Amino acid sequence: MSTATEQRTFDSVNPASGVVVGTHPLHDAEAVRAAVESAREAAVWWAGLGFERRKRRLLDFKAVLTQNLTRVATLIHEETGKPIGDATLETVLAITHLDWAARNARKVLGPRRVSTGMIGINLAATLEYLPLGVVGVIGPWNYPVFTPMGSIAYALAAGNAVVFKPSELTPGVGALLAELFAQSVPERQVFQVVTGLGETGAALAAHPGIRKIAFTGSTATAKRVMAACAANLTPMVAECGGKDALIVDADADLAAAADAAVWGAMSNAGQTCVGVERVYVVERVYDDFLRELTERARAVRGGEDYGPITMPAQTDIIRRHVDDALAKGAKAVVGGAESVRPPYVDPVVLTDVPEDSSAVREETFGPTITVRKVATVEEALEKANAVAYGLGGTVFSGNARRAMELARAMLTGMTAINSVISFAGVPSLPFGGVGESGFGRIHGADGLREFARPKAISRQRFAIPGMNLTSFSRTPADLDRLVKVVTFLHGRRKS
């Protein structure tokens, strides 16, 4: 970042090469205020378009994004270091979510009649979901298109304007998204980007004109953002870290489970909030599974199959977790302390890791995985649920019924069965966590409702003689009739 106050810019850097990718404004609180104020005006116009006209513009944005897919993926690659293929995949997933949000907003949020019950037989009741106004989105660097678009697309489809603060590591990607959106919606500044460091995000969260914040990042940072939101009682969606577990049942397809574990743990250099960090394997198949896993993990190479650790400080955390596990008696069957070679980390597979070690309890966010033998799937479930995080999880089993029972019992927001991270690619499924993994949901109908406010309307269609209950002219006879009706409807006990 420039030390000259008048310049107020900072650079994004390719973490693999150290080459400067771009230079961006360091937006201060005044710049954030101006963005939010213009967004408030745009929000009124955008909401007034209604579902169909917004849908047409969002589908046009989808087309523009698709036409520029290579450009977007290339910039993701440059700012994060991840392979072009992975950058392309995340952009494609973002496109599918944008399409779903645009096409389903009216069905999920539009006005509908709801039942009034016998007591309200003379009423008509309507429920609809109205835009909030301006939504602030604070995005991460690990999936700089897919993750924030899970909030941006759904907030826009719900009728809100959006001010997006991308990570300081990937500001160019955020700026490019806003540039492409403006090609589809040039009339107003419905989607804007402010770039900068933590102070920029704090200013966005603290602005009284923001009606909701959607945040993705660490649990510690989420708490600071919540503190900033508290001043104005601004509600928040928080998608924080994870320590996801994969359970391998005795009748699982071991080759498929091992392949999924390696991808879930190593893809994107392990920098995935719903990545696999822990594996619990039923004793009967443990040795066979471990053989499959280590064979695959040894074939994966940092810097070739996946990119560098995007945030340099994360390598210290990865090294600390590996060192702590080994010091406590764990065995490195693939890699080890020497695998940490900044900016890359080669695959690390650890066995016999104590459950109280940092490698099991804390988010590592690197291409490492712990594998533990358990007597039963019930023990696996108990250990999987024993951490403070609860974002995603995975179950591999040949028994569909038992797999569903395990999936339901995992204390997570999402669980994949006989696949890994597959829920993220289904636009109709909500995405979010419990515990220290956060709260609120993006994606799906729940994600659309997250960025809207329910509006309930009741209308009296006709008066009921002798049932004027909400008036000072009410008589004892009116109440007596009410009691008789309620007793008839609700007074009989069920055997």
Short mmCIF file of C-alpha atoms in Angstrom, two decimals:
data_model
loop_
_atom_site.label_atom_id
_atom_site.label_comp_id
_atom_site.label_asym_id
_atom_site.label_seq_id
_atom_site.Cartn_x
_atom_site.Cartn_y
_atom_site.Cartn_z
CA MET A 1 0.00 0.00 0.00
CA SER A 2 1.29 3.48 -0.81
CA THR A 3 2.56 5.52 2.12
CA ALA A 4 1.65 8.75 0.35
CA THR A 5 -1.64 9.89 1.82
CA GLU A 6 -2.71 11.60 -1.38
CA GLN A 7 -2.51 8.39 -3.41
CA ARG A 8 -4.55 6.11 -1.14
CA THR A 9 -4.14 2.98 -3.21
CA PHE A 10 -3.04 -0.59 -2.61
CA ASP A 11 -1.88 -3.45 -4.79
CA SER A 12 -3.17 -6.95 -5.33
CA VAL A 13 -0.36 -9.44 -5.81
CA ASN A 14 -0.12 -12.88 -7.39
CA PRO A 15 0.76 -15.06 -4.37
CA ALA A 16 2.69 -17.53 -6.53
CA SER A 17 4.95 -15.05 -8.29
CA GLY A 18 4.78 -11.86 -6.22
CA VAL A 19 3.90 -9.91 -9.38
CA VAL A 20 1.52 -6.99 -8.91
CA VAL A 21 -1.79 -7.83 -10.58
CA GLY A 22 -3.51 -4.48 -10.10
CA THR A 23 -3.70 -1.27 -8.11
CA HIS A 24 -6.97 -0.26 -6.46
CA PRO A 25 -8.41 2.62 -4.44
CA LEU A 26 -8.20 2.43 -0.68
CA HIS A 27 -11.75 3.57 -0.02
CA ASP A 28 -12.19 5.38 3.28
CA ALA A 29 -15.34 5.92 5.34
CA GLU A 30 -16.36 8.90 3.24
CA ALA A 31 -16.11 6.90 0.02
CA VAL A 32 -18.14 4.11 1.59
CA ARG A 33 -20.75 6.64 2.70
CA ALA A 34 -21.03 8.02 -0.85
CA ALA A 35 -21.42 4.50 -2.27
CA VAL A 36 -24.16 3.61 0.19
CA GLU A 37 -26.02 6.87 -0.40
CA SER A 38 -26.05 6.36 -4.17
CA ALA A 39 -27.05 2.74 -3.62
CA ARG A 40 -30.04 3.84 -1.54
CA GLU A 41 -31.35 5.84 -4.50
CA ALA A 42 -30.65 2.95 -6.86
CA ALA A 43 -32.42 0.54 -4.53
CA VAL A 44 -35.69 2.42 -4.85
CA TRP A 45 -35.50 2.23 -8.64
CA TRP A 46 -34.41 -1.42 -8.66
CA ALA A 47 -37.19 -2.49 -6.29
CA GLY A 48 -39.71 -0.58 -8.40
CA LEU A 49 -38.83 -2.63 -11.49
CA GLY A 50 -40.61 -5.66 -10.05
CA PHE A 51 -39.67 -9.29 -10.40
CA GLU A 52 -39.96 -9.71 -14.16
CA ARG A 53 -37.90 -6.69 -15.20
CA ARG A 54 -35.25 -7.50 -12.60
CA LYS A 55 -35.20 -11.08 -13.85
CA ARG A 56 -34.52 -9.95 -17.42
CA ARG A 57 -31.62 -7.76 -16.32
CA LEU A 58 -30.12 -10.45 -14.08
CA LEU A 59 -30.32 -13.03 -16.86
CA ASP A 60 -28.57 -10.52 -19.11
CA PHE A 61 -25.88 -10.14 -16.43
CA LYS A 62 -25.60 -13.92 -16.40
CA ALA A 63 -25.01 -13.90 -20.16
CA VAL A 64 -22.37 -11.16 -19.90
CA LEU A 65 -20.63 -13.07 -17.09
CA THR A 66 -20.68 -16.24 -19.17
CA GLN A 67 -19.30 -14.44 -22.22
CA ASN A 68 -16.45 -13.15 -20.06
CA LEU A 69 -15.85 -16.44 -18.26
CA THR A 70 -12.25 -16.78 -19.46
CA ARG A 71 -11.46 -13.21 -18.45
CA VAL A 72 -12.96 -13.71 -14.99
CA ALA A 73 -11.23 -17.06 -14.45
CA THR A 74 -7.89 -15.62 -15.54
CA LEU A 75 -8.15 -12.78 -13.03
CA ILE A 76 -9.13 -15.22 -10.26
CA HIS A 77 -6.06 -17.28 -11.18
CA GLU A 78 -3.82 -14.20 -11.06
CA GLU A 79 -5.08 -12.87 -7.73
CA THR A 80 -5.39 -16.20 -5.86
CA GLY A 81 -2.87 -18.39 -7.66
CA LYS A 82 -5.40 -21.21 -8.10
CA PRO A 83 -5.34 -23.15 -11.39
CA ILE A 84 -7.42 -21.82 -14.26
CA GLY A 85 -9.56 -24.97 -14.18
CA ASP A 86 -10.56 -24.40 -10.57
CA ALA A 87 -11.21 -20.71 -11.24
CA THR A 88 -13.41 -21.67 -14.18
CA LEU A 89 -15.36 -24.16 -12.06
CA GLU A 90 -16.18 -21.64 -9.36
CA THR A 91 -17.32 -19.09 -11.94
CA VAL A 92 -19.59 -21.65 -13.61
CA LEU A 93 -21.14 -22.48 -10.23
CA ALA A 94 -21.73 -18.78 -9.59
CA ILE A 95 -23.45 -18.48 -12.98
CA THR A 96 -25.82 -21.35 -12.15
CA HIS A 97 -26.73 -19.76 -8.82
CA LEU A 98 -27.36 -16.40 -10.49
CA ASP A 99 -29.67 -18.10 -12.97
CA TRP A 100 -31.61 -19.87 -10.20
CA ALA A 101 -32.01 -16.75 -8.10
CA ALA A 102 -33.26 -14.71 -11.05
CA ARG A 103 -35.76 -17.34 -12.17
CA ASN A 104 -37.14 -18.24 -8.73
CA ALA A 105 -37.35 -14.90 -6.92
CA ARG A 106 -41.02 -14.26 -7.77
CA LYS A 107 -42.12 -17.79 -6.81
CA VAL A 108 -40.35 -17.61 -3.44
CA LEU A 109 -40.91 -13.97 -2.51
CA GLY A 110 -44.02 -12.88 -4.40
CA PRO A 111 -47.42 -12.27 -2.76
CA ARG A 112 -49.49 -15.31 -1.85
CA ARG A 113 -52.68 -15.99 0.05
CA VAL A 114 -52.37 -17.84 3.34
CA SER A 115 -55.00 -19.55 5.47
CA THR A 116 -56.67 -17.45 8.16
CA GLY A 117 -58.17 -20.30 10.23
CA MET A 118 -61.71 -20.48 11.54
CA ILE A 119 -61.32 -17.51 13.92
CA GLY A 120 -60.29 -15.32 10.98
CA ILE A 121 -62.85 -16.71 8.54
CA ASN A 122 -63.93 -13.19 7.59
CA LEU A 123 -60.38 -12.13 6.73
CA ALA A 124 -58.15 -12.43 3.70
CA ALA A 125 -54.47 -12.86 4.56
CA THR A 126 -51.53 -12.18 2.27
CA LEU A 127 -47.82 -12.79 2.77
CA GLU A 128 -45.05 -11.38 0.63
CA TYR A 129 -41.34 -10.59 0.98
CA LEU A 130 -40.18 -7.06 0.26
CA PRO A 131 -36.66 -5.75 -0.44
CA LEU A 132 -34.57 -4.55 2.48
CA GLY A 133 -32.91 -1.67 0.65
CA VAL A 134 -29.10 -1.71 0.52
CA VAL A 135 -27.23 -4.91 1.40
CA GLY A 136 -23.54 -4.84 2.23
CA VAL A 137 -21.50 -7.89 1.21
CA ILE A 138 -18.03 -8.54 2.63
CA GLY A 139 -16.42 -11.32 0.63
CA PRO A 140 -13.49 -13.76 1.00
CA TRP A 141 -10.43 -14.38 -1.11
CA ASN A 142 -10.52 -18.18 -1.40
CA TYR A 143 -13.53 -18.27 -3.77
CA PRO A 144 -13.75 -14.60 -4.79
CA VAL A 145 -16.61 -15.10 -7.27
CA PHE A 146 -18.62 -18.12 -6.15
CA THR A 147 -18.89 -17.28 -2.45
CA PRO A 148 -19.84 -13.58 -2.58
CA MET A 149 -22.15 -14.16 -5.54
CA GLY A 150 -24.12 -16.48 -3.25
CA SER A 151 -25.12 -13.30 -1.43
CA ILE A 152 -24.93 -10.76 -4.24
CA ALA A 153 -27.10 -12.66 -6.74
CA TYR A 154 -29.77 -13.51 -4.19
CA ALA A 155 -29.82 -10.01 -2.70
CA LEU A 156 -30.20 -8.47 -6.17
CA ALA A 157 -32.93 -10.94 -7.15
CA ALA A 158 -34.80 -10.03 -3.96
CA GLY A 159 -34.84 -6.39 -5.10
CA ASN A 160 -31.96 -4.88 -3.13
CA ALA A 161 -29.02 -2.76 -4.19
CA VAL A 162 -25.63 -4.14 -3.16
CA VAL A 163 -22.36 -2.58 -2.03
CA PHE A 164 -19.64 -5.22 -2.17
CA LYS A 165 -16.32 -5.06 -0.32
CA PRO A 166 -14.11 -7.84 -1.75
CA SER A 167 -11.10 -9.19 0.11
CA GLU A 168 -8.03 -6.99 -0.08
CA LEU A 169 -6.32 -9.99 -1.69
CA THR A 170 -8.80 -10.16 -4.60
CA PRO A 171 -10.08 -6.62 -5.20
CA GLY A 172 -9.73 -6.87 -8.97
CA VAL A 173 -12.21 -9.73 -9.16
CA GLY A 174 -14.79 -7.69 -7.26
CA ALA A 175 -14.23 -4.65 -9.46
CA LEU A 176 -14.61 -6.79 -12.58
CA LEU A 177 -17.94 -8.21 -11.38
CA ALA A 178 -19.29 -4.68 -10.90
CA GLU A 179 -17.98 -3.66 -14.33
CA LEU A 180 -19.76 -6.58 -16.02
CA PHE A 181 -22.98 -5.92 -14.10
CA ALA A 182 -22.98 -2.30 -15.28
CA GLN A 183 -23.08 -3.55 -18.88
CA SER A 184 -26.46 -5.12 -18.12
CA VAL A 185 -27.82 -2.46 -15.76
CA PRO A 186 -26.32 0.90 -16.78
CA GLU A 187 -29.23 3.03 -15.52
CA ARG A 188 -28.37 3.11 -11.80
CA GLN A 189 -25.57 2.04 -9.48
CA VAL A 190 -27.41 -1.02 -8.24
CA PHE A 191 -24.24 -3.04 -7.68
CA GLN A 192 -21.13 -1.19 -6.51
CA VAL A 193 -17.74 -2.21 -5.20
CA VAL A 194 -15.62 -0.52 -2.56
CA THR A 195 -12.03 -1.74 -2.19
CA GLY A 196 -9.67 -1.51 0.74
CA LEU A 197 -8.53 -3.18 3.93
CA GLY A 198 -10.35 -4.01 7.14
CA GLU A 199 -11.25 -0.38 7.81
CA THR A 200 -13.26 -0.26 4.59
CA GLY A 201 -15.28 -3.30 5.60
CA ALA A 202 -15.82 -1.87 9.07
CA ALA A 203 -17.11 1.38 7.60
CA LEU A 204 -19.54 -0.56 5.42
CA ALA A 205 -20.82 -2.63 8.35
CA ALA A 206 -21.24 0.46 10.53
CA HIS A 207 -23.11 2.61 7.99
CA PRO A 208 -26.71 3.22 9.14
CA GLY A 209 -27.96 3.01 5.56
CA ILE A 210 -27.03 -0.67 5.29
CA ARG A 211 -30.03 -2.89 5.97
CA LYS A 212 -28.13 -6.18 6.16
CA ILE A 213 -24.54 -7.40 6.05
CA ALA A 214 -23.56 -10.69 4.42
CA PHE A 215 -20.11 -11.66 5.67
CA THR A 216 -17.80 -14.55 4.80
CA GLY A 217 -14.55 -15.01 6.66
CA SER A 218 -13.05 -16.17 9.91
CA THR A 219 -15.04 -16.51 13.11
CA ALA A 220 -12.84 -13.92 14.82
CA THR A 221 -13.44 -11.35 12.07
CA ALA A 222 -17.18 -12.13 12.08
CA LYS A 223 -17.32 -11.12 15.73
CA ARG A 224 -15.71 -7.76 14.91
CA VAL A 225 -18.14 -7.20 12.05
CA MET A 226 -21.04 -8.05 14.37
CA ALA A 227 -19.78 -5.45 16.83
CA ALA A 228 -19.81 -2.83 14.07
CA CYS A 229 -23.33 -3.88 13.04
CA ALA A 230 -24.58 -3.69 16.62
CA ALA A 231 -24.49 0.11 16.71
CA ASN A 232 -27.38 0.28 14.23
CA LEU A 233 -28.96 -3.11 15.00
CA THR A 234 -28.01 -4.13 11.46
CA PRO A 235 -28.79 -7.84 10.95
CA MET A 236 -26.10 -10.07 9.53
CA VAL A 237 -25.50 -13.33 7.72
CA ALA A 238 -22.22 -14.90 8.85
CA GLU A 239 -20.56 -17.75 6.95
CA CYS A 240 -17.43 -18.51 8.92
CA GLY A 241 -14.88 -21.29 9.12
CA GLY A 242 -15.27 -25.02 9.30
CA LYS A 243 -13.57 -28.21 10.41
CA ASP A 244 -15.55 -30.59 8.25
CA ALA A 245 -15.46 -34.33 8.83
CA LEU A 246 -15.85 -37.25 6.43
CA ILE A 247 -17.22 -40.53 7.82
CA VAL A 248 -16.34 -43.81 6.08
CA ASP A 249 -18.73 -46.66 6.89
CA ALA A 250 -17.72 -50.34 6.76
CA ASP A 251 -19.63 -50.91 3.51
CA ALA A 252 -18.52 -47.73 1.75
CA ASP A 253 -16.96 -47.62 -1.70
CA LEU A 254 -13.42 -47.09 -0.41
CA ALA A 255 -11.89 -45.95 -3.68
CA ALA A 256 -14.60 -43.32 -4.12
CA ALA A 257 -14.34 -42.25 -0.49
CA ALA A 258 -10.57 -41.87 -0.70
CA ASP A 259 -10.81 -39.93 -3.95
CA ALA A 260 -13.40 -37.60 -2.39
CA ALA A 261 -11.31 -37.14 0.75
CA VAL A 262 -8.24 -36.13 -1.26
CA TRP A 263 -10.19 -33.67 -3.40
CA GLY A 264 -12.08 -32.29 -0.40
CA ALA A 265 -8.87 -31.78 1.54
CA MET A 266 -6.38 -30.74 -1.16
CA SER A 267 -8.31 -28.84 -3.84
CA ASN A 268 -7.74 -25.09 -3.75
CA ALA A 269 -4.74 -25.93 -1.51
CA GLY A 270 -7.20 -26.84 1.22
CA GLN A 271 -8.44 -23.25 1.37
CA THR A 272 -12.10 -24.24 1.40
CA CYS A 273 -14.43 -23.54 4.30
CA VAL A 274 -16.34 -26.76 3.54
CA GLY A 275 -13.19 -28.71 2.73
CA VAL A 276 -12.50 -32.06 4.38
CA GLU A 277 -10.09 -31.69 7.32
CA ARG A 278 -10.92 -34.81 9.38
CA VAL A 279 -11.71 -38.41 8.36
CA TYR A 280 -13.17 -41.07 10.66
CA VAL A 281 -13.02 -44.63 9.32
CA VAL A 282 -14.67 -47.74 10.72
CA GLU A 283 -11.97 -50.12 11.94
CA ARG A 284 -12.89 -52.99 9.63
CA VAL A 285 -11.95 -51.03 6.49
CA TYR A 286 -9.42 -48.60 7.97
CA ASP A 287 -6.27 -50.18 6.52
CA ASP A 288 -7.74 -50.56 3.05
CA PHE A 289 -9.06 -47.02 3.06
CA LEU A 290 -5.77 -45.56 4.28
CA ARG A 291 -3.94 -47.39 1.52
CA GLU A 292 -6.29 -45.91 -1.09
CA LEU A 293 -6.00 -42.45 0.46
CA THR A 294 -2.22 -42.33 0.72
CA GLU A 295 -1.77 -43.61 -2.83
CA ARG A 296 -3.91 -40.79 -4.17
CA ALA A 297 -2.51 -38.10 -1.89
CA ARG A 298 1.09 -38.91 -2.87
CA ALA A 299 0.20 -38.30 -6.52
CA VAL A 300 -0.97 -34.74 -5.84
CA ARG A 301 1.55 -31.90 -6.09
CA GLY A 302 1.37 -28.40 -4.69
CA GLY A 303 2.02 -25.84 -7.40
CA GLU A 304 0.82 -28.24 -10.09
CA ASP A 305 -2.52 -29.75 -9.09
CA TYR A 306 -3.41 -26.82 -6.87
CA GLY A 307 -2.02 -23.36 -6.29
CA PRO A 308 -0.19 -21.56 -3.50
CA ILE A 309 -1.42 -20.55 -0.07
CA THR A 310 -3.03 -17.26 -1.03
CA MET A 311 -2.64 -15.55 2.36
CA PRO A 312 1.03 -15.87 3.38
CA ALA A 313 0.34 -15.88 7.13
CA GLN A 314 -1.71 -19.08 6.74
CA THR A 315 1.43 -21.13 6.16
CA ASP A 316 2.44 -20.46 9.77
CA ILE A 317 -0.89 -21.87 11.00
CA ILE A 318 -0.56 -24.96 8.80
CA ARG A 319 2.98 -25.56 10.04
CA ARG A 320 1.92 -25.11 13.66
CA HIS A 321 -0.91 -27.63 13.31
CA VAL A 322 1.34 -30.24 11.69
CA ASP A 323 4.11 -29.72 14.25
CA ASP A 324 1.65 -29.91 17.14
CA ALA A 325 0.14 -33.17 15.87
CA LEU A 326 3.54 -34.79 15.36
CA ALA A 327 4.73 -33.64 18.78
CA LYS A 328 1.70 -35.31 20.34
CA GLY A 329 2.40 -38.68 18.74
CA ALA A 330 0.74 -38.45 15.34
CA LYS A 331 2.28 -40.13 12.31
CA ALA A 332 2.70 -38.44 8.94
CA VAL A 333 1.96 -41.10 6.31
CA VAL A 334 2.12 -38.53 3.51
CA GLY A 335 4.29 -35.44 3.76
CA GLY A 336 5.07 -33.79 7.06
CA ALA A 337 6.62 -30.62 8.42
CA GLU A 338 8.81 -30.40 5.30
CA SER A 339 5.67 -30.12 3.15
CA VAL A 340 5.32 -26.48 4.15
CA ARG A 341 7.47 -24.64 1.59
CA PRO A 342 5.97 -21.15 1.14
CA PRO A 343 4.10 -20.15 -0.86
CA TYR A 344 3.18 -23.81 -1.40
CA VAL A 345 2.23 -26.64 0.91
CA ASP A 346 2.36 -30.22 -0.36
CA PRO A 347 -0.27 -32.74 0.78
CA VAL A 348 -0.05 -33.92 4.39
CA VAL A 349 -1.90 -36.96 5.73
CA LEU A 350 -1.71 -37.49 9.49
CA THR A 351 -2.88 -40.55 11.45
CA ASP A 352 -3.27 -41.21 15.17
CA VAL A 353 -3.77 -37.52 15.83
CA PRO A 354 -5.05 -36.84 19.37
CA GLU A 355 -8.52 -35.35 19.37
CA ASP A 356 -7.37 -32.44 21.54
CA SER A 357 -4.69 -31.29 19.10
CA SER A 358 -4.99 -28.10 17.07
CA ALA A 359 -4.96 -30.16 13.87
CA VAL A 360 -8.32 -31.63 14.95
CA ARG A 361 -9.90 -28.77 16.90
CA GLU A 362 -8.95 -25.69 14.87
CA GLU A 363 -9.45 -24.79 11.22
CA THR A 364 -6.20 -25.51 9.37
CA PHE A 365 -7.21 -24.15 5.94
CA GLY A 366 -4.46 -26.00 4.12
CA PRO A 367 -3.93 -29.25 2.18
CA THR A 368 -3.75 -31.41 5.28
CA ILE A 369 -6.02 -34.14 6.58
CA THR A 370 -6.25 -36.22 9.75
CA VAL A 371 -7.43 -39.84 9.62
CA ARG A 372 -8.64 -41.73 12.67
CA LYS A 373 -9.76 -45.32 13.21
CA VAL A 374 -13.10 -45.79 15.04
CA ALA A 375 -14.98 -48.87 16.18
CA THR A 376 -18.37 -47.86 14.78
CA VAL A 377 -20.04 -45.15 12.74
CA GLU A 378 -21.70 -44.02 15.96
CA GLU A 379 -18.26 -43.27 17.39
CA ALA A 380 -17.34 -41.52 14.14
CA LEU A 381 -20.44 -39.34 14.43
CA GLU A 382 -19.68 -38.49 18.06
CA LYS A 383 -16.17 -37.36 17.18
CA ALA A 384 -17.32 -35.52 14.07
CA ASN A 385 -19.74 -33.49 16.20
CA ALA A 386 -17.24 -32.79 18.97
CA VAL A 387 -15.78 -29.57 17.53
CA ALA A 388 -17.11 -26.01 17.81
CA TYR A 389 -17.59 -25.67 14.05
CA GLY A 390 -20.58 -26.96 12.11
CA LEU A 391 -20.49 -26.01 8.44
CA GLY A 392 -20.47 -29.06 6.14
CA GLY A 393 -19.77 -32.77 6.31
CA THR A 394 -19.60 -35.96 4.28
CA VAL A 395 -20.79 -39.55 4.72
CA PHE A 396 -19.70 -42.51 2.59
CA SER A 397 -21.81 -45.61 3.11
CA GLY A 398 -23.34 -48.41 1.08
CA ASN A 399 -26.47 -48.31 3.22
CA ALA A 400 -28.70 -45.47 2.03
CA ARG A 401 -30.87 -45.44 5.14
CA ARG A 402 -27.94 -45.39 7.56
CA ALA A 403 -26.23 -42.71 5.47
CA MET A 404 -29.31 -40.49 5.72
CA GLU A 405 -29.50 -41.02 9.48
CA LEU A 406 -25.85 -40.07 9.87
CA ALA A 407 -26.24 -37.06 7.60
CA ARG A 408 -29.20 -35.77 9.63
CA ALA A 409 -27.35 -36.31 12.90
CA MET A 410 -24.24 -34.38 11.86
CA LEU A 411 -24.26 -30.99 13.58
CA THR A 412 -23.73 -29.10 10.34
CA GLY A 413 -25.67 -26.95 7.95
CA MET A 414 -25.03 -29.28 5.01
CA THR A 415 -23.99 -32.90 4.51
CA ALA A 416 -23.04 -34.72 1.30
CA ILE A 417 -23.56 -38.47 0.91
CA ASN A 418 -21.22 -40.51 -1.30
CA SER A 419 -19.88 -37.29 -2.81
CA VAL A 420 -17.98 -34.30 -1.51
CA ILE A 421 -19.11 -30.65 -1.31
CA SER A 422 -21.88 -31.51 -3.79
CA PHE A 423 -24.45 -29.42 -1.89
CA ALA A 424 -22.65 -26.22 -2.96
CA GLY A 425 -23.51 -26.93 -6.59
CA VAL A 426 -27.27 -27.28 -5.98
CA PRO A 427 -28.76 -23.77 -6.18
CA SER A 428 -32.00 -24.78 -4.46
CA LEU A 429 -30.19 -25.94 -1.29
CA PRO A 430 -29.43 -23.42 1.47
CA PHE A 431 -25.82 -22.95 2.51
CA GLY A 432 -24.65 -21.97 6.00
CA GLY A 433 -23.49 -23.26 9.33
CA VAL A 434 -24.14 -23.60 13.02
CA GLY A 435 -21.96 -22.93 16.06
CA GLU A 436 -18.74 -21.10 15.25
CA SER A 437 -19.39 -21.65 11.56
CA GLY A 438 -21.93 -18.84 11.68
CA PHE A 439 -25.64 -18.32 11.12
CA GLY A 440 -28.10 -17.37 8.42
CA ARG A 441 -28.25 -18.89 4.95
CA ILE A 442 -27.36 -18.07 1.38
CA HIS A 443 -28.53 -19.98 -1.73
CA GLY A 444 -31.95 -21.46 -2.36
CA ALA A 445 -35.31 -20.16 -1.17
CA ASP A 446 -33.86 -19.54 2.29
CA GLY A 447 -31.14 -17.43 0.71
CA LEU A 448 -33.68 -15.30 -1.14
CA ARG A 449 -35.73 -14.80 2.03
CA GLU A 450 -32.56 -13.89 3.92
CA PHE A 451 -32.38 -10.70 1.86
CA ALA A 452 -36.04 -9.72 2.15
CA ARG A 453 -38.45 -8.76 4.89
CA PRO A 454 -41.72 -10.62 5.34
CA LYS A 455 -44.78 -8.40 5.00
CA ALA A 456 -48.05 -9.70 6.43
CA ILE A 457 -51.38 -8.10 5.42
CA SER A 458 -54.84 -9.00 6.68
CA ARG A 459 -58.01 -7.56 5.13
CA GLN A 460 -61.50 -7.89 6.55
CA ARG A 461 -63.84 -9.13 3.84
CA PHE A 462 -67.04 -8.89 5.86
CA ALA A 463 -68.14 -8.34 9.43
CA ILE A 464 -69.47 -11.21 11.57
CA PRO A 465 -72.52 -10.16 13.58
CA GLY A 466 -72.11 -10.81 17.26
CA MET A 467 -68.36 -11.32 17.02
CA ASN A 468 -67.05 -7.78 17.34
CA LEU A 469 -64.11 -8.80 19.51
CA THR A 470 -61.66 -5.93 18.94
CA SER A 471 -63.87 -3.08 20.05
CA PHE A 472 -64.88 -1.48 23.34
CA SER A 473 -68.48 -2.19 22.30
CA ARG A 474 -67.74 -5.91 22.78
CA THR A 475 -70.34 -7.61 25.01
CA PRO A 476 -70.13 -10.61 27.36
CA ALA A 477 -72.26 -12.49 24.83
CA ASP A 478 -69.60 -11.91 22.15
CA LEU A 479 -66.96 -13.49 24.38
CA ASP A 480 -69.28 -16.35 25.27
CA ARG A 481 -69.76 -17.16 21.60
CA LEU A 482 -65.99 -17.00 21.09
CA VAL A 483 -65.37 -19.46 23.93
CA LYS A 484 -67.93 -21.86 22.49
CA VAL A 485 -66.30 -21.74 19.05
CA VAL A 486 -62.81 -22.28 20.50
CA THR A 487 -64.03 -25.14 22.69
CA PHE A 488 -65.64 -26.83 19.70
CA LEU A 489 -62.49 -26.43 17.57
CA HIS A 490 -59.78 -27.13 20.11
CA GLY A 491 -61.25 -28.58 23.29
CA ARG A 492 -61.28 -32.28 22.44
CA ARG A 493 -58.25 -34.28 23.61
CA LYS A 494 -56.74 -36.79 21.23
CA SER A 495 -56.27 -40.35 22.49
#
